[in-house]
Coordinates of N, CA and C in Angstrom, one line a residue:
Q1 N -6.5 2.7 -25.3 CA -5.8 3.3 -24.0 C -6.0 4.7 -24.0
D2 N -6.1 5.0 -22.7 CA -6.3 6.4 -22.5 C -5.1 7.0 -22.5
R3 N -5.0 8.3 -22.3 CA -3.6 9.4 -22.6 C -2.7 9.0 -21.6
R4 N -3.3 8.9 -20.1 CA -2.2 8.5 -19.0 C -1.7 7.1 -19.3
E5 N -2.3 6.2 -19.4 CA -1.4 4.9 -19.9 C -0.3 5.0 -21.0
E6 N -0.8 5.8 -22.1 CA -0.1 6.1 -23.5 C 1.4 6.8 -22.9
V7 N 1.1 8.0 -22.1 CA 2.3 8.6 -21.5 C 3.2 7.4 -20.7
A8 N 2.6 6.6 -19.9 CA 3.2 5.8 -18.9 C 4.0 4.8 -19.9
H9 N 3.5 4.1 -20.9 CA 4.3 3.2 -21.8 C 5.5 4.0 -22.6
S10 N 5.1 5.2 -22.9 CA 6.3 6.0 -23.4 C 7.7 6.3 -22.7
S11 N 7.2 6.5 -21.5 CA 8.4 6.5 -20.3 C 9.5 5.5 -20.2
G12 N 9.1 4.3 -20.6 CA 10.1 3.3 -20.4 C 10.1 2.7 -19.2
Q13 N 9.1 3.2 -18.2 CA 8.9 2.4 -16.8 C 7.9 1.6 -16.7
V14 N 7.0 1.4 -17.7 CA 6.1 0.2 -17.7 C 6.1 -0.4 -19.1
F15 N 5.8 -1.8 -19.1 CA 5.5 -2.6 -20.2 C 4.5 -3.5 -20.0
D16 N 3.8 -4.1 -21.2 CA 3.0 -5.2 -21.1 C 3.6 -6.4 -21.8
I17 N 2.9 -7.6 -20.9 CA 3.2 -8.8 -21.6 C 2.0 -9.7 -22.1
D18 N 1.9 -9.8 -23.4 CA 0.6 -10.7 -23.9 C 1.0 -12.1 -23.7
Y19 N 0.4 -12.8 -22.9 CA 0.5 -14.2 -22.4 C -0.4 -15.1 -23.1
S20 N -1.1 -14.6 -24.4 CA -2.0 -15.2 -25.0 C -1.6 -16.7 -25.3
G21 N -0.2 -16.7 -26.2 CA 0.3 -17.9 -26.7 C 1.3 -18.7 -25.7
L22 N 1.2 -18.5 -24.4 CA 2.0 -19.3 -23.4 C 1.0 -20.5 -23.1
P23 N 1.6 -21.7 -22.8 CA 1.3 -22.9 -22.4 C 1.0 -22.7 -20.9
P24 N -0.2 -23.2 -20.5 CA -0.3 -23.2 -19.0 C 0.8 -23.3 -17.7
L25 N 1.5 -24.1 -18.3 CA 2.5 -24.4 -17.2 C 3.6 -23.4 -17.3
E26 N 3.8 -22.6 -18.3 CA 4.8 -21.6 -18.4 C 4.0 -20.3 -18.2
L27 N 2.8 -20.1 -18.0 CA 1.9 -19.0 -17.7 C 1.9 -19.2 -16.0
E28 N 1.8 -20.3 -15.5 CA 2.3 -20.3 -13.8 C 3.4 -19.9 -13.6
C29 N 4.3 -20.3 -14.4 CA 5.6 -19.9 -13.9 C 6.0 -18.5 -13.7
L30 N 5.4 -17.9 -15.1 CA 5.8 -16.5 -15.2 C 4.6 -15.8 -14.0
R31 N 3.7 -16.3 -13.5 CA 2.8 -15.5 -12.7 C 3.8 -15.6 -11.5
F32 N 4.2 -17.0 -10.9 CA 5.2 -17.3 -9.8 C 6.3 -16.1 -9.6
I33 N 6.9 -15.9 -10.6 CA 8.1 -15.0 -10.9 C 7.8 -13.6 -10.5
L34 N 6.7 -13.4 -11.1 CA 6.1 -11.9 -11.2 C 5.6 -11.8 -9.5
D35 N 4.8 -12.7 -9.0 CA 4.4 -12.6 -7.7 C 5.6 -12.5 -6.7
D36 N 6.7 -13.2 -6.9 CA 7.7 -13.3 -6.0 C 8.6 -11.7 -6.0
L37 N 8.5 -11.2 -7.4 CA 9.3 -9.9 -7.6 C 8.4 -8.8 -6.9
G38 N 6.9 -9.0 -6.8 CA 6.0 -8.4 -6.2 C 6.1 -8.2 -5.2
D39 N 6.2 -9.3 -4.1 CA 6.3 -9.4 -3.1 C 7.7 -8.6 -2.3
G40 N 8.6 -8.9 -3.1 CA 9.7 -8.1 -2.8 C 9.7 -6.8 -2.9
G41 N 8.9 -6.2 -3.4 CA 8.7 -4.9 -3.6 C 9.4 -4.2 -4.8
Y42 N 9.7 -5.0 -5.7 CA 10.2 -4.9 -6.8 C 9.7 -4.1 -8.3
L43 N 8.3 -4.6 -8.5 CA 7.4 -4.4 -9.4 C 5.8 -4.9 -8.8
G44 N 5.0 -3.9 -9.5 CA 3.7 -4.4 -9.6 C 2.9 -4.8 -10.9
F45 N 1.8 -5.3 -11.0 CA 1.5 -5.5 -12.3 C -0.5 -6.0 -12.0
V46 N -0.7 -5.5 -13.5 CA -2.4 -5.9 -13.1 C -2.6 -6.4 -14.5
E47 N -3.7 -7.2 -14.4 CA -4.3 -7.7 -15.6 C -4.7 -6.4 -16.5
A48 N -4.6 -6.5 -17.8 CA -4.6 -5.4 -18.7 C -5.8 -6.0 -19.9
G49 N -6.6 -6.6 -19.7 CA -7.5 -7.3 -20.4 C -7.5 -8.7 -20.3
R50 N -7.9 -9.8 -21.0 CA -7.9 -11.2 -20.5 C -6.7 -11.9 -20.7
E51 N -5.7 -11.6 -21.4 CA -4.4 -12.1 -21.9 C -3.2 -11.3 -21.6
N52 N -3.4 -10.0 -21.0 CA -2.4 -9.1 -21.2 C -2.0 -8.7 -19.8
L53 N -0.8 -8.7 -19.3 CA -0.2 -8.0 -18.2 C 0.4 -6.7 -18.2
H54 N -0.1 -5.7 -17.4 CA 0.8 -4.2 -17.2 C 1.6 -4.1 -16.2
I55 N 3.1 -4.1 -16.9 CA 3.9 -4.2 -15.4 C 4.7 -2.9 -15.4
G56 N 4.9 -2.7 -14.1 CA 5.7 -1.6 -13.7 C 6.6 -1.7 -12.6
C57 N 7.7 -1.3 -12.6 CA 8.8 -1.5 -11.2 C 8.3 -0.5 -10.3
S58 N 8.7 -0.5 -9.0 CA 8.6 0.2 -8.0 C 9.2 1.5 -8.1
P59 N 8.9 2.7 -7.3 CA 9.5 4.1 -7.3 C 10.9 4.0 -7.1
S60 N 11.2 3.0 -6.0 CA 12.5 2.7 -5.4 C 13.6 1.9 -6.4
S61 N 12.9 0.9 -7.1 CA 13.4 0.3 -7.8 C 13.9 1.3 -8.9
R62 N 13.2 1.9 -9.5 CA 13.3 2.9 -10.7 C 14.8 3.7 -10.2
E63 N 14.7 4.2 -9.0 CA 15.8 5.4 -8.5 C 17.0 4.2 -8.5
F64 N 17.1 3.2 -8.0 CA 18.1 2.4 -7.9 C 18.7 1.8 -9.3
F65 N 17.8 1.5 -10.2 CA 18.5 1.0 -11.4 C 18.8 2.4 -12.3
A66 N 18.3 4.0 -11.9 CA 18.6 5.0 -12.8 C 20.1 5.4 -12.1
A67 N 20.4 5.1 -10.8 CA 21.8 5.3 -10.3 C 22.6 4.3 -10.7
V68 N 22.2 3.1 -11.1 CA 23.5 2.1 -11.4 C 23.6 2.6 -12.9
F69 N 22.5 2.6 -13.5 CA 22.6 3.3 -15.2 C 23.7 4.5 -14.9
E70 N 23.4 5.6 -14.5 CA 24.2 6.8 -14.4 C 25.6 6.4 -13.9
E71 N 25.9 5.7 -13.0 CA 27.2 5.3 -12.5 C 28.0 4.4 -13.8
A72 N 27.3 3.7 -14.4 CA 28.0 2.9 -15.6 C 28.1 3.8 -16.6
A73 N 27.3 4.7 -16.9 CA 27.4 5.5 -17.9 C 28.7 6.7 -17.6
N74 N 28.8 7.2 -16.6 CA 29.6 8.0 -16.2 C 30.9 7.6 -16.0
S75 N 31.2 6.2 -15.8 CA 32.4 5.4 -15.9 C 32.9 5.0 -17.1
A76 N 31.8 5.3 -18.0 CA 32.4 4.8 -19.6 C 32.8 6.0 -20.0
T77 N 32.8 6.9 -19.9 CA 32.8 8.4 -20.4 C 34.4 8.7 -20.1
P78 N 35.2 8.6 -21.0 CA 36.6 9.2 -20.7 C 36.6 10.6 -20.1

């Protein structure tokens, strides 16, 4: 891993999925869902090795989820 990838993983904004143990049908389902989420603009992913996907959400999705989290955190504070 290079330093940039290491920083990205520690940001909480990207993650990896190791699919080496998935049966072929489950892998097909996973790819279908990821493609659908990607087409919707929610996330992107790339192959990271032979059996690993590197996944990150889109900037607009990060802003949306950050706003939702902030609103929930503020409403939970007395």
